[in-house]
Amino acid sequence: MSVIKMPTFLTVESALKDSGLAVTPAELHGLLVGMISGGLPLDDKTWKPLMFDYTNDGMGWPDNALKMGSAVFQCTVAELSTDNFALDMLIPDETETLMNRADGLSEWVNHFISGLGLVELKLDKASASLKEALLDLEEIARLGIDEEDDLEEQENLFEQVIEHARICVLTIHAELGQKVHNDASKSVH
């Protein structure tokens, strides 16, 4: 079995910009993870109309951007379908400033929440832990970096915030996301 590898932030950014789309890699990935975690079917077709409506006024994407979006989708499904629930957020890496990374995390989290909304998340039957995770994510989306404070301390805190956001997302996905069964006798519900 081949391992699906997530394209780099810069590769995705270049493909989206070259296609004239006003969506960042963090926004794209956040939306996809939100939709998948909210119960979107795991085929490679369902996400496209939702993404087109949200990012391009219902118009399809140019081929290069669509291929890149499909690669991000497939990698995300693969990550969330493993038994150890891995999730690498597609946000700017350590080569970027802390401010840019924090902005990327905020974009990612805001669009994750939007992705849940696109698949019409119903909170009335959600568990207390899911509701708490969602409230934590809403708070994380509003966090900022103060350039006047100790940046080294903020860097350490930022890493903790990323890990907490990841745990919140995986909590939501565990409750609502579609499951992939390797056993052919089981069906996906």
GROMACS .gro file of N, CA, C and O in nm, residues 30 89 91 99 101-114 116 132-145 158 161-162 164-166 168-169:
model
  164
   30GLY      N    1  -0.845   2.338   0.667
   30GLY     CA    2  -0.942   2.350   0.776
   30GLY      C    3  -1.083   2.316   0.732
   30GLY      O    4  -1.155   2.243   0.801
   89MET      N    5  -0.176   1.971   1.068
   89MET     CA    6  -0.247   2.086   1.015
   89MET      C    7  -0.162   2.153   0.908
   89MET      O    8  -0.042   2.172   0.927
   91ILE      N    9  -0.057   2.442   0.802
   91ILE     CA   10  -0.038   2.583   0.838
   91ILE      C   11   0.109   2.616   0.813
   91ILE      O   12   0.191   2.526   0.796
   99MET      N   13   0.397   3.520   1.417
   99MET     CA   14   0.273   3.591   1.380
   99MET      C   15   0.204   3.522   1.261
   99MET      O   16   0.084   3.502   1.263
  101ARG      N   17   0.243   3.213   1.160
  101ARG     CA   18   0.197   3.080   1.201
  101ARG      C   19   0.068   3.091   1.282
  101ARG      O   20  -0.024   3.011   1.265
  102ALA      N   21   0.061   3.191   1.371
  102ALA     CA   22  -0.060   3.211   1.451
  102ALA      C   23  -0.178   3.249   1.361
  102ALA      O   24  -0.290   3.200   1.380
  103ASP      N   25  -0.152   3.335   1.262
  103ASP     CA   26  -0.258   3.371   1.167
  103ASP      C   27  -0.305   3.246   1.091
  103ASP      O   28  -0.425   3.228   1.068
  104GLY      N   29  -0.210   3.162   1.051
  104GLY     CA   30  -0.245   3.038   0.980
  104GLY      C   31  -0.329   2.946   1.066
  104GLY      O   32  -0.426   2.886   1.019
  105LEU      N   33  -0.295   2.934   1.194
  105LEU     CA   34  -0.374   2.851   1.284
  105LEU      C   35  -0.514   2.908   1.300
  105LEU      O   36  -0.613   2.833   1.297
  106SER      N   37  -0.523   3.038   1.314
  106SER     CA   38  -0.655   3.102   1.327
  106SER      C   39  -0.740   3.077   1.202
  106SER      O   40  -0.859   3.043   1.213
  107GLU      N   41  -0.680   3.093   1.083
  107GLU     CA   42  -0.752   3.065   0.958
  107GLU      C   43  -0.796   2.919   0.955
  107GLU      O   44  -0.910   2.889   0.917
  108TRP      N   45  -0.708   2.829   0.993
  108TRP     CA   46  -0.737   2.685   0.990
  108TRP      C   47  -0.856   2.654   1.081
  108TRP      O   48  -0.951   2.588   1.040
  109VAL      N   49  -0.850   2.703   1.204
  109VAL     CA   50  -0.955   2.673   1.302
  109VAL      C   51  -1.088   2.736   1.260
  109VAL      O   52  -1.193   2.671   1.266
  110ASN      N   53  -1.085   2.862   1.215
  110ASN     CA   54  -1.209   2.926   1.170
  110ASN      C   55  -1.272   2.848   1.055
  110ASN      O   56  -1.395   2.830   1.051
  111HIS      N   57  -1.192   2.801   0.964
  111HIS     CA   58  -1.246   2.728   0.849
  111HIS      C   59  -1.283   2.584   0.885
  111HIS      O   60  -1.373   2.527   0.824
  112PHE      N   61  -1.219   2.527   0.985
  112PHE     CA   62  -1.264   2.398   1.037
  112PHE      C   63  -1.408   2.411   1.088
  112PHE      O   64  -1.494   2.330   1.055
  113ILE      N   65  -1.432   2.515   1.167
  113ILE     CA   66  -1.567   2.539   1.220
  113ILE      C   67  -1.665   2.563   1.105
  113ILE      O   68  -1.777   2.511   1.105
  114SER      N   69  -1.622   2.639   1.005
  114SER     CA   70  -1.707   2.661   0.886
  114SER      C   71  -1.735   2.530   0.815
  114SER      O   72  -1.847   2.507   0.767
  116LEU      N   73  -1.757   2.235   0.946
  116LEU     CA   74  -1.862   2.165   1.023
  116LEU      C   75  -1.999   2.221   0.985
  116LEU      O   76  -2.095   2.145   0.969
  132GLU      N   77  -1.769   2.102   2.429
  132GLU     CA   78  -1.655   2.167   2.494
  132GLU      C   79  -1.540   2.186   2.395
  132GLU      O   80  -1.477   2.292   2.392
  133ALA      N   81  -1.514   2.084   2.313
  133ALA     CA   82  -1.408   2.094   2.213
  133ALA      C   83  -1.438   2.207   2.114
  133ALA      O   84  -1.350   2.284   2.077
  134LEU      N   85  -1.563   2.219   2.073
  134LEU     CA   86  -1.603   2.324   1.980
  134LEU      C   87  -1.587   2.462   2.043
  134LEU      O   88  -1.537   2.556   1.979
  135LEU      N   89  -1.625   2.476   2.169
  135LEU     CA   90  -1.606   2.604   2.239
  135LEU      C   91  -1.458   2.639   2.251
  135LEU      O   92  -1.418   2.755   2.232
  136ASP      N   93  -1.375   2.539   2.280
  136ASP     CA   94  -1.230   2.562   2.288
  136ASP      C   95  -1.176   2.609   2.153
  136ASP      O   96  -1.093   2.700   2.146
  137LEU      N   97  -1.223   2.546   2.044
  137LEU     CA   98  -1.177   2.587   1.912
  137LEU      C   99  -1.220   2.730   1.879
  137LEU      O  100  -1.143   2.806   1.818
  138GLU      N  101  -1.341   2.766   1.918
  138GLU     CA  102  -1.386   2.904   1.895
  138GLU      C  103  -1.297   3.003   1.968
  138GLU      O  104  -1.264   3.110   1.916
  139GLU      N  105  -1.254   2.966   2.089
  139GLU     CA  106  -1.162   3.052   2.165
  139GLU      C  107  -1.024   3.057   2.099
  139GLU      O  108  -0.963   3.164   2.088
  140ILE      N  109  -0.975   2.944   2.053
  140ILE     CA  110  -0.845   2.938   1.986
  140ILE      C  111  -0.845   3.025   1.861
  140ILE      O  112  -0.747   3.092   1.831
  141ALA      N  113  -0.956   3.027   1.789
  141ALA     CA  114  -0.965   3.106   1.666
  141ALA      C  115  -0.948   3.256   1.693
  141ALA      O  116  -0.909   3.330   1.604
  142ARG      N  117  -0.975   3.297   1.815
  142ARG     CA  118  -0.965   3.440   1.850
  142ARG      C  119  -0.830   3.477   1.914
  142ARG      O  120  -0.805   3.594   1.941
  143LEU      N  121  -0.746   3.379   1.939
  143LEU     CA  122  -0.617   3.407   2.004
  143LEU      C  123  -0.526   3.486   1.911
  143LEU      O  124  -0.534   3.475   1.790
  144GLY      N  125  -0.440   3.562   1.972
  144GLY     CA  126  -0.344   3.639   1.894
  144GLY      C  127  -0.209   3.639   1.963
  144GLY      O  128  -0.195   3.598   2.077
  145ILE      N  129  -0.110   3.688   1.893
  145ILE     CA  130   0.026   3.699   1.944
  145ILE      C  131   0.051   3.846   1.975
  145ILE      O  132   0.025   3.933   1.891
  158PHE      N  133   0.227   2.866   2.196
  158PHE     CA  134   0.167   2.840   2.065
  158PHE      C  135   0.169   2.691   2.033
  158PHE      O  136   0.071   2.636   1.983
  161VAL      N  137  -0.103   2.530   2.218
  161VAL     CA  138  -0.234   2.563   2.159
  161VAL      C  139  -0.258   2.476   2.035
  161VAL      O  140  -0.369   2.424   2.016
  162ILE      N  141  -0.155   2.457   1.952
  162ILE     CA  142  -0.170   2.371   1.834
  162ILE      C  143  -0.208   2.230   1.877
  162ILE      O  144  -0.299   2.169   1.820
  164HIS      N  145  -0.354   2.136   2.155
  164HIS     CA  146  -0.490   2.135   2.209
  164HIS      C  147  -0.593   2.143   2.095
  164HIS      O  148  -0.695   2.072   2.099
  165ALA      N  149  -0.567   2.226   1.995
  165ALA     CA  150  -0.658   2.234   1.880
  165ALA      C  151  -0.668   2.099   1.811
  165ALA      O  152  -0.778   2.054   1.775
  166ARG      N  153  -0.556   2.032   1.794
  166ARG     CA  154  -0.553   1.900   1.730
  166ARG      C  155  -0.639   1.801   1.811
  166ARG      O  156  -0.718   1.726   1.753
  168CYS      N  157  -0.887   1.872   2.013
  168CYS     CA  158  -1.029   1.911   1.997
  168CYS      C  159  -1.084   1.860   1.864
  168CYS      O  160  -1.195   1.805   1.859
  169VAL      N  161  -1.008   1.876   1.757
  169VAL     CA  162  -1.052   1.831   1.625
  169VAL      C  163  -1.071   1.679   1.624
  169VAL      O  164  -1.171   1.628   1.574
   0.00000   0.00000   0.00000
